[in-house]
Amino acid sequence: MDEFGVYAVFGVNGPPQRLLRAEGSCRVCVAVPPSVRQVVLFSSGQWGDRVCVNAELNDADRTPITIGKLTPYNRCLSWEQWEEETWTDSVTLNVALEGGDLTKADWSEPELILAVKEYTPKDTVAPVAARDLKGKRKRKRDRAAEEEDDNKVPKTEEEENTSSDSSEEKATPVRKIRGQTKCGQKLFSGGAAGETQGIVGKTPPQSAARTKSRQAKTPTQTAPLLSPSGRWGQTLCPIDAQTAILIGGQGARMQFCKDPMWKLCTEDLSWVAAETLAEGPTPEARIGHTAIYDSDSKRIFVFGGSKNKKWFNDVHILDTQSWKWTMVEARGNVPPLAYHSCSMFRGELFVLGGVFPRPNPEPDGCSDSLYIFDPQLSVWYQPIVTGDQPSPRSGHSACVMQERKIYVFGGWDTPVCYNDMYMLDLGLMEFSAVKTTGKAPSPRSWHGSAVLSDTKFLIHGGYNGNNALSDAFVFDIDTNSWTEVTLPQLSVPRAGHSIVTMETAGCSRFPEDVEVNAGSVGNTLLVFGGGDNEGNFYSDLTTVAVEELLAAIQRG
């Protein structure tokens, strides 16, 4: 079968139904039979110059429940009702083709296919009923109200299944919690969030921060995106001095980003959509995962994360030389984890903490265990660790210093936020609590961290259970001291964002009062995305010269 087509299977016993064909409409909407609890979407035949097929499951109010994308390298999607908590009995499947010959396409309205009987194939297209057209006009009148709903912040994974006495639920970045009262009232870790509305994909005010990218278009727009959509819970992974790879993330209304993978070029701070650039099966949409680059093997390792009520313990590897994804069939046991930390040391992945799911209906718990993945043997193992080990937590940070120590800061374990510091000696495999001096950051999780030098690393922003934070602190491992730094580029409250340091050529993008010679190479701090607990998910890219940060420490 060489002719291109997109097919769907509704229910475990249903036959394939053709939705899109080589010649025909580029968009279609299918009513899912009420008793169906599983949907499979797949393509068949030669893709040619077709780019992808966007897919959405929508509820009765046409609110996206979950999204996905077929590509020439990822030709099948599946959904199950018990993985999607908002699945109702009035679900529609919307698919739209991008690329190929679209000259005859009519993008004004999708065609509507009505499934008359469950498990009965139906290729004919039914005309849109008059009441449907009226419904569309009504939806246009109500669009303003719907857009307000779009900007509510989703809930966090750790809280979504946490039980309490209150029945009220509000949105936070991944999961829902009922009535959390301590350190968990709004955004990324504890409960209610997003009562005030904002703009999805918003760039912070220029007066508050110096942003370095255009405002991103929202995923629902048909125009090609020039930069990533607003999101939190993603990873930004540098692979060389000029390139970083953005993977995953989630925006408003708990929607996983339709543009999950981007390549950032630091020479001109430009973005390139990269999902279709790599061959092989791409990781399923997720947040709270980790992505780390091994400079020796030139590979990115993606581990864990979550999608709604689904946790992952898979390992995906992107070879940045061949640009091919592979999924590892690993031996050994590691639990599904999200919001853990992952550090690379001597070619192995050190995974600490995180949220792991317990059997329903018990709430989720946090891990205090250390797991190591050996890529050479494709095996997970737990090392023997001594000393004063950190308590269970998630949303913490971990910085590898001087290639022999991992510093662990902060995190969250319902209902407590932490601001303690632990150090793991990688030679002795011994944990110790670090006694610090100076003004320490307040308790927080989902903050950003980055290594600035051999002896210093940065902590910025995060979530304290009520608010997103905008402060920044530098820790010196030689003196075990904290220093608070204040810079306009880091003044916007955000959590669930990404911070990395990269070597970039000196250019005029650095602040005027920072001396950087033209043509020289220096370290630059890059801050991307995150949310502010007020309904805003950022798509901006902010740069700060590390020299400026270090100078601010001296001034402080």
XYZ file of C-alpha atoms in Angstrom:
556
model
C 0.000 0.000 0.000
C 1.979 2.947 -1.282
C -0.854 5.467 -1.255
C -0.633 7.715 1.778
C -3.437 7.547 4.296
C -4.198 8.250 7.951
C -6.350 5.718 9.790
C -7.970 5.440 13.212
C -9.072 2.457 15.270
C -11.770 3.116 17.857
C -11.806 0.564 20.653
C -9.918 -2.719 20.940
C -12.243 -4.507 18.504
C -12.761 -1.774 15.935
C -11.529 -1.998 12.329
C -9.325 0.759 10.875
C -11.220 3.740 9.462
C -9.558 5.964 6.886
C -9.591 9.618 7.934
C -7.214 11.274 5.455
C -6.115 10.109 2.025
C -3.540 11.248 -0.522
C -6.178 13.225 -2.416
C -8.774 14.961 -0.304
C -9.283 17.151 2.705
C -6.344 18.084 4.910
C -8.451 18.298 8.065
C -11.112 16.076 9.548
C -13.117 15.772 12.757
C -14.433 12.388 13.894
C -16.952 11.697 16.643
C -15.629 9.013 18.986
C -18.334 6.445 19.879
C -19.466 6.917 23.508
C -18.414 3.467 24.702
C -14.927 3.664 23.180
C -12.118 3.986 25.691
C -9.125 3.564 23.388
C -8.169 5.362 20.176
C -5.256 4.471 17.892
C -4.147 6.761 15.055
C -1.610 5.652 12.461
C -0.400 6.366 8.926
C 0.236 4.065 6.018
C 2.049 4.552 2.733
C 4.692 6.957 1.486
C 4.821 10.333 3.258
C 6.533 12.151 0.401
C 6.966 15.829 1.296
C 4.301 15.709 4.000
C 5.674 17.042 7.285
C 3.358 15.809 10.039
C -0.206 15.127 11.119
C -1.404 17.053 14.164
C -3.949 15.209 16.292
C -6.175 16.332 19.149
C -8.780 14.667 21.321
C -11.395 17.263 22.298
C -14.159 17.120 24.882
C -17.752 18.310 24.393
C -16.647 21.951 24.717
C -13.953 21.439 22.077
C -11.309 21.728 24.766
C -8.199 19.704 23.887
C -7.815 16.731 26.197
C -4.520 15.562 24.792
C -2.459 16.118 21.684
C -0.001 14.225 19.565
C 1.751 14.275 16.228
C 2.411 11.726 13.518
C 5.653 12.165 11.596
C 7.531 10.054 9.038
C 9.502 8.665 11.982
C 6.671 8.326 14.488
C 3.718 6.842 12.621
C 1.425 5.745 15.424
C -0.345 7.375 18.404
C -2.612 5.854 21.011
C -4.813 7.197 23.801
C -6.621 5.504 26.658
C -9.383 7.057 28.725
C -7.899 6.228 32.114
C -4.754 8.150 31.195
C -6.763 11.291 30.382
C -8.699 12.483 33.407
C -10.866 14.907 31.411
C -12.077 12.312 28.882
C -15.871 12.458 28.643
C -18.526 10.593 26.648
C -18.597 13.324 23.973
C -15.104 13.170 22.537
C -13.999 14.130 19.039
C -10.758 13.332 17.256
C -9.374 16.177 15.129
C -6.524 15.554 12.701
C -4.807 18.026 10.366
C -2.140 17.365 7.763
C 0.828 19.706 7.327
C 2.977 19.663 4.215
C 2.413 18.027 0.866
C 0.138 19.469 -1.780
C -2.140 21.791 0.157
C -3.110 24.056 -2.727
C -6.674 22.754 -2.736
C -7.051 22.684 1.022
C -9.821 24.631 2.694
C -8.688 25.500 6.208
C -11.745 27.516 7.144
C -13.598 24.615 8.771
C -12.728 20.938 9.190
C -14.949 18.337 7.607
C -17.116 16.476 10.076
C -17.396 12.692 9.970
C -20.063 11.237 12.200
C -19.561 7.650 13.378
C -23.069 6.194 13.065
C -22.287 2.863 14.667
C -19.419 1.834 16.807
C -16.859 -0.375 15.053
C -18.449 0.347 11.677
C -16.065 1.826 9.080
C -17.421 4.929 7.406
C -15.530 6.734 4.673
C -18.318 9.044 3.537
C -18.379 12.625 4.716
C -21.604 13.863 6.206
C -22.657 17.501 5.705
C -22.408 19.753 8.685
C -25.804 20.074 10.313
C -27.384 23.479 10.800
C -27.153 23.207 14.545
C -23.412 22.598 14.223
C -23.019 25.813 12.275
C -24.959 27.660 14.927
C -22.723 26.094 17.524
C -19.703 27.383 15.645
C -21.114 30.907 15.566
C -21.825 30.688 19.267
C -18.303 29.491 19.915
C -16.980 32.522 18.077
C -19.067 34.788 20.317
C -17.756 32.964 23.365
C -14.173 32.887 22.169
C -13.047 35.595 24.588
C -14.329 33.602 27.543
C -12.670 30.433 26.240
C -9.343 32.198 25.793
C -9.478 33.287 29.413
C -9.845 29.642 30.442
C -6.889 28.722 28.244
C -4.519 30.594 30.499
C -5.141 28.780 33.744
C -2.072 27.062 35.082
C -2.086 23.254 35.257
C -1.297 21.326 38.416
C 1.807 19.504 39.479
C 2.450 15.807 39.245
C 3.238 15.410 42.904
C -0.042 16.896 43.981
C -2.462 15.588 41.443
C -3.202 12.400 43.361
C -2.574 13.753 46.848
C -5.733 13.395 48.919
C -7.167 15.787 51.498
C -10.467 16.922 52.934
C -11.233 19.733 50.496
C -13.100 18.998 47.301
C -12.036 22.142 45.469
C -9.463 21.699 42.722
C -7.500 24.389 40.974
C -4.953 24.150 38.218
C -1.199 23.849 38.676
C 1.546 22.844 36.253
C 1.022 19.170 36.085
C -1.218 17.512 38.494
C -4.147 18.219 40.763
C -4.216 18.290 44.522
C -7.262 18.608 46.673
C -7.122 21.190 49.404
C -3.386 21.325 50.039
C -2.829 23.878 52.773
C 0.910 24.109 53.306
C 3.455 25.169 50.735
C 1.209 24.016 47.956
C -1.550 26.449 47.149
C -0.960 27.328 43.569
C 1.514 26.448 40.927
C 4.203 23.927 40.583
C 4.008 21.920 43.702
C 1.032 22.286 45.757
C -2.469 22.872 44.626
C -4.556 25.759 43.483
C -3.185 27.931 40.783
C -3.872 30.264 37.972
C -6.965 32.105 39.133
C -5.710 35.240 37.477
C -5.624 35.056 33.715
C -2.662 35.748 31.459
C -1.370 35.297 27.951
C -0.096 31.918 26.837
C 3.403 32.070 25.439
C 3.881 35.467 26.995
C 7.159 37.335 27.050
C 7.827 39.161 30.330
C 7.610 42.960 30.262
C 10.676 44.552 28.727
C 11.002 46.819 31.728
C 11.350 43.806 33.990
C 13.687 41.666 31.954
C 15.772 41.849 28.804
C 14.291 39.280 26.480
C 16.120 37.902 23.492
C 13.472 36.324 21.328
C 10.253 37.159 19.587
C 7.009 36.387 21.364
C 5.992 32.847 20.477
C 2.770 32.098 18.669
C 0.397 29.808 20.480
C 0.234 26.179 19.367
C -3.280 26.606 17.970
C -2.118 28.977 15.235
C -1.698 27.581 11.746
C 1.216 29.866 10.869
C 4.648 28.277 11.325
C 6.180 28.978 14.710
C 9.346 31.040 14.661
C 10.228 30.160 18.257
C 8.966 27.749 20.909
C 5.535 28.241 22.413
C 5.246 29.207 26.074
C 5.863 26.274 28.400
C 7.204 24.955 31.667
C 8.736 21.618 32.695
C 10.885 21.321 29.564
C 14.617 20.632 29.268
C 17.238 22.743 27.490
C 20.376 20.732 26.791
C 23.584 22.299 25.345
C 25.444 20.025 22.930
C 28.212 22.369 21.783
C 29.230 26.020 22.011
C 26.668 27.067 19.386
C 23.750 24.686 19.912
C 21.241 23.665 22.558
C 18.284 21.286 22.200
C 14.878 22.014 23.756
C 12.715 18.963 24.550
C 9.164 18.681 25.884
C 7.132 20.976 28.087
C 3.546 21.888 28.837
C 1.552 25.076 28.366
C -1.902 26.295 29.325
C -4.798 23.982 30.229
C -2.406 21.089 30.789
C -1.758 20.891 27.044
C 1.491 19.256 26.057
C 3.309 21.363 23.503
C 2.656 20.597 19.847
C 6.147 21.875 19.125
C 8.076 19.655 21.573
C 11.569 19.877 20.106
C 13.633 22.863 19.000
C 17.243 23.605 18.158
C 18.706 26.862 19.479
C 21.597 28.514 17.662
C 23.436 30.794 20.068
C 25.282 32.673 17.326
C 22.169 34.683 16.526
C 19.818 33.297 19.209
C 17.551 31.820 16.557
C 15.293 28.772 16.880
C 14.729 25.924 14.422
C 11.857 23.455 14.850
C 13.648 20.123 15.194
C 11.066 17.395 15.784
C 11.174 16.141 12.201
C 14.939 16.569 11.824
C 15.813 13.410 13.730
C 14.983 9.869 12.645
C 13.641 7.153 14.874
C 10.902 7.123 17.536
C 10.828 10.405 19.426
C 10.029 10.357 23.166
C 6.356 10.635 24.016
C 5.203 14.087 25.132
C 6.150 14.705 28.763
C 7.264 17.128 31.460
C 9.417 16.714 34.544
C 11.924 14.621 32.597
C 15.672 15.178 32.409
C 17.929 15.491 29.374
C 21.684 15.421 29.696
C 24.460 15.472 27.114
C 27.483 13.189 27.108
C 30.273 15.027 25.306
C 32.295 11.841 24.833
C 29.630 9.877 22.971
C 27.905 12.977 21.513
C 24.531 11.708 22.731
C 21.612 13.181 24.677
C 20.001 10.926 27.298
C 16.336 11.615 28.103
C 14.953 9.877 31.176
C 11.601 9.714 32.948
C 9.009 12.427 33.273
C 5.233 12.312 33.279
C 2.193 12.892 31.106
C -1.030 13.513 32.993
C -1.318 10.478 35.288
C 1.316 8.487 33.432
C 4.919 8.246 34.628
C 7.901 7.093 32.587
C 11.082 5.193 33.399
C 12.249 4.873 29.812
C 15.592 6.026 28.435
C 15.697 7.645 24.993
C 18.998 8.497 23.313
C 19.501 11.099 20.590
C 22.747 10.673 18.670
C 23.624 14.247 17.719
C 25.969 13.096 14.942
C 23.547 10.836 13.086
C 20.442 12.655 14.442
C 18.684 9.421 15.227
C 16.556 8.529 18.249
C 16.750 5.125 19.899
C 14.929 3.748 22.922
C 17.040 1.703 25.323
C 15.931 -1.737 26.474
C 17.609 -1.428 29.859
C 18.170 -4.122 32.444
C 17.821 -3.547 36.163
C 15.047 -1.824 38.037
C 14.347 1.888 38.234
C 10.906 3.259 39.172
C 8.980 5.677 36.973
C 10.111 9.125 38.107
C 9.354 12.768 37.390
C 10.924 15.993 38.700
C 14.074 14.125 39.675
C 17.616 15.332 39.073
C 20.060 13.704 36.665
C 23.805 14.305 36.605
C 26.452 12.928 34.254
C 29.640 11.596 35.844
C 32.226 9.497 34.000
C 29.736 8.518 31.353
C 27.023 7.367 33.766
C 23.694 8.965 34.722
C 23.131 9.678 38.423
C 19.370 9.988 39.059
C 18.324 11.251 42.496
C 14.902 11.755 44.054
C 11.751 12.612 42.148
C 8.056 11.755 42.291
C 7.043 8.153 41.738
C 3.494 6.801 41.440
C 2.100 4.441 44.015
C -0.808 2.126 43.217
C -4.111 3.947 43.158
C -5.816 5.336 45.145
C -2.808 6.129 47.323
C -1.116 9.479 46.743
C 2.197 9.743 45.005
C 5.364 9.812 47.035
C 8.872 11.182 46.684
C 12.042 9.178 46.359
C 15.255 9.569 48.334
C 17.098 6.901 46.344
C 20.057 7.207 44.000
C 19.965 5.207 40.760
C 22.807 4.964 38.259
C 22.447 4.095 34.583
C 25.427 2.602 32.757
C 24.992 3.252 29.011
C 27.768 0.828 28.094
C 25.914 -2.111 29.648
C 22.389 -0.606 29.375
C 21.796 -1.460 33.018
C 20.394 0.349 36.068
C 21.876 -0.261 39.511
C 21.818 1.263 42.978
C 25.193 2.074 44.526
C 26.060 1.714 48.180
C 25.868 5.239 49.591
C 26.870 6.302 53.099
C 26.565 9.467 55.147
C 23.744 11.913 55.819
C 21.414 11.378 52.868
C 18.822 13.974 51.737
C 15.212 13.319 52.687
C 12.767 12.325 49.905
C 12.099 15.217 47.518
C 11.329 16.326 43.988
C 11.767 19.541 42.040
C 15.250 19.984 43.520
C 18.447 20.924 41.703
C 21.774 19.124 41.400
C 25.038 20.704 40.220
C 28.215 18.733 39.452
C 31.201 20.716 40.714
C 34.849 20.083 39.894
C 33.898 16.686 38.411
C 33.859 15.092 41.842
C 30.943 16.524 43.857
C 27.185 16.855 43.344
C 25.481 19.654 45.294
C 21.756 19.083 45.888
C 19.573 22.038 46.868
C 15.914 22.514 47.814
C 12.956 20.578 46.515
C 9.528 19.540 47.659
C 7.796 16.704 49.465
C 4.140 17.373 50.271
C 3.547 19.564 52.191
C 7.094 20.781 52.839
C 9.473 22.903 50.749
C 13.203 22.701 51.454
C 16.150 25.063 51.259
C 18.770 22.713 52.660
C 21.985 21.728 50.893
C 23.621 18.310 50.576
C 26.831 17.250 48.900
C 27.580 13.833 47.395
C 31.285 13.012 47.231
C 31.524 10.969 44.029
C 34.849 9.422 45.053
C 33.665 8.175 48.444
C 29.968 7.880 47.471
C 29.168 9.654 50.710
C 26.475 12.248 51.375
C 26.951 15.091 53.846
C 24.787 18.030 54.907
C 26.406 21.351 54.009
C 26.426 24.059 56.664
C 26.149 27.340 54.822
C 26.699 30.978 55.708
C 25.195 34.166 54.295
C 21.608 34.785 53.244
C 20.308 31.493 51.892
C 17.469 31.199 49.341
C 14.049 30.671 50.873
C 12.507 27.178 50.596
C 11.594 26.385 46.995
C 11.276 23.812 44.247
C 11.165 23.894 40.443
C 13.908 26.529 40.487
C 16.650 26.933 37.905
C 20.307 26.201 38.551
C 23.507 26.497 36.552
C 27.247 26.114 37.145
C 29.040 29.462 36.748
C 32.642 28.434 37.464
C 34.688 25.745 39.189
C 33.576 27.040 42.572
C 30.225 28.783 42.034
C 26.718 27.887 40.910
C 23.475 29.863 40.582
C 19.996 29.279 42.005
C 17.215 31.355 40.436
C 13.456 31.592 40.861
C 11.298 28.598 41.710
C 8.048 28.022 43.532
C 7.525 28.266 47.300
C 4.052 26.744 47.442
C 2.254 30.051 46.949
C 4.213 32.191 44.522
C 6.730 31.996 41.746
C 10.001 33.646 42.780
C 12.366 36.038 40.992
C 15.381 36.192 43.287
C 18.830 34.828 42.470
C 21.631 33.482 44.661
C 25.161 32.295 44.034
C 26.762 29.581 46.166
C 30.544 29.361 46.638
C 31.707 25.821 47.431
C 35.076 27.073 48.719
C 33.495 29.140 51.479
C 30.099 27.379 51.662
C 28.515 30.828 51.489
C 25.462 32.271 49.755
C 25.380 35.659 48.059
C 22.178 37.219 46.729
C 22.530 38.950 43.366
C 20.129 41.399 41.752
C 20.023 41.825 37.981
C 17.209 43.209 35.807
C 17.439 40.207 33.458
C 16.539 37.894 36.349
C 13.774 39.975 37.890
C 10.742 38.173 36.426
C 9.100 35.578 38.715
C 9.206 32.165 37.115
C 9.386 28.479 37.967
C 9.758 25.326 35.930
C 12.140 27.200 33.630
C 15.456 26.128 32.115
C 18.848 27.685 32.857
C 22.094 26.672 31.175
C 25.539 28.182 30.708
C 27.227 28.065 27.333
C 30.377 29.360 25.740
C 29.330 31.997 23.243
C 31.264 34.471 21.122
C 31.338 38.010 22.454
C 28.740 40.229 20.802
C 26.631 43.311 21.341
C 23.891 41.344 23.074
C 25.785 41.576 26.312
C 24.981 44.563 28.541
C 26.921 47.699 27.673
C 28.545 47.935 31.102
C 30.087 44.448 30.765
C 33.465 44.355 29.072
C 33.473 41.550 26.497
C 35.972 41.799 23.673
C 34.626 41.326 20.171
C 35.486 37.908 18.854
C 36.268 36.593 22.342
C 34.591 33.559 23.871
C 32.903 33.817 27.246
C 30.289 32.033 29.302
C 26.706 33.181 28.950
C 23.719 32.278 31.079
C 20.602 31.405 29.048
C 17.166 31.414 30.697
C 14.157 30.009 28.851
C 10.457 29.560 29.590
C 8.731 28.732 32.843
C 5.533 30.054 34.414
C 4.658 32.739 36.939
C 1.673 31.128 38.750
C -0.582 33.852 37.351
C -1.553 32.040 34.178
C 1.470 33.073 32.104
C 3.757 30.590 30.395
C 6.861 32.223 28.975
C 8.551 31.686 25.627
C 11.298 34.259 26.038
C 15.027 33.630 25.936
C 17.044 35.826 28.273
C 20.853 36.064 28.242
C 23.159 37.194 31.021
C 26.935 37.357 30.765
C 28.497 35.253 33.508
C 31.020 38.058 33.964
C 28.164 40.336 34.882
C 26.876 37.859 37.452
C 30.288 37.477 39.043
C 30.720 41.252 39.084
C 27.365 41.560 40.847
C 28.649 39.213 43.550
C 31.643 41.437 44.145
C 29.450 44.531 44.269
C 27.174 42.782 46.788
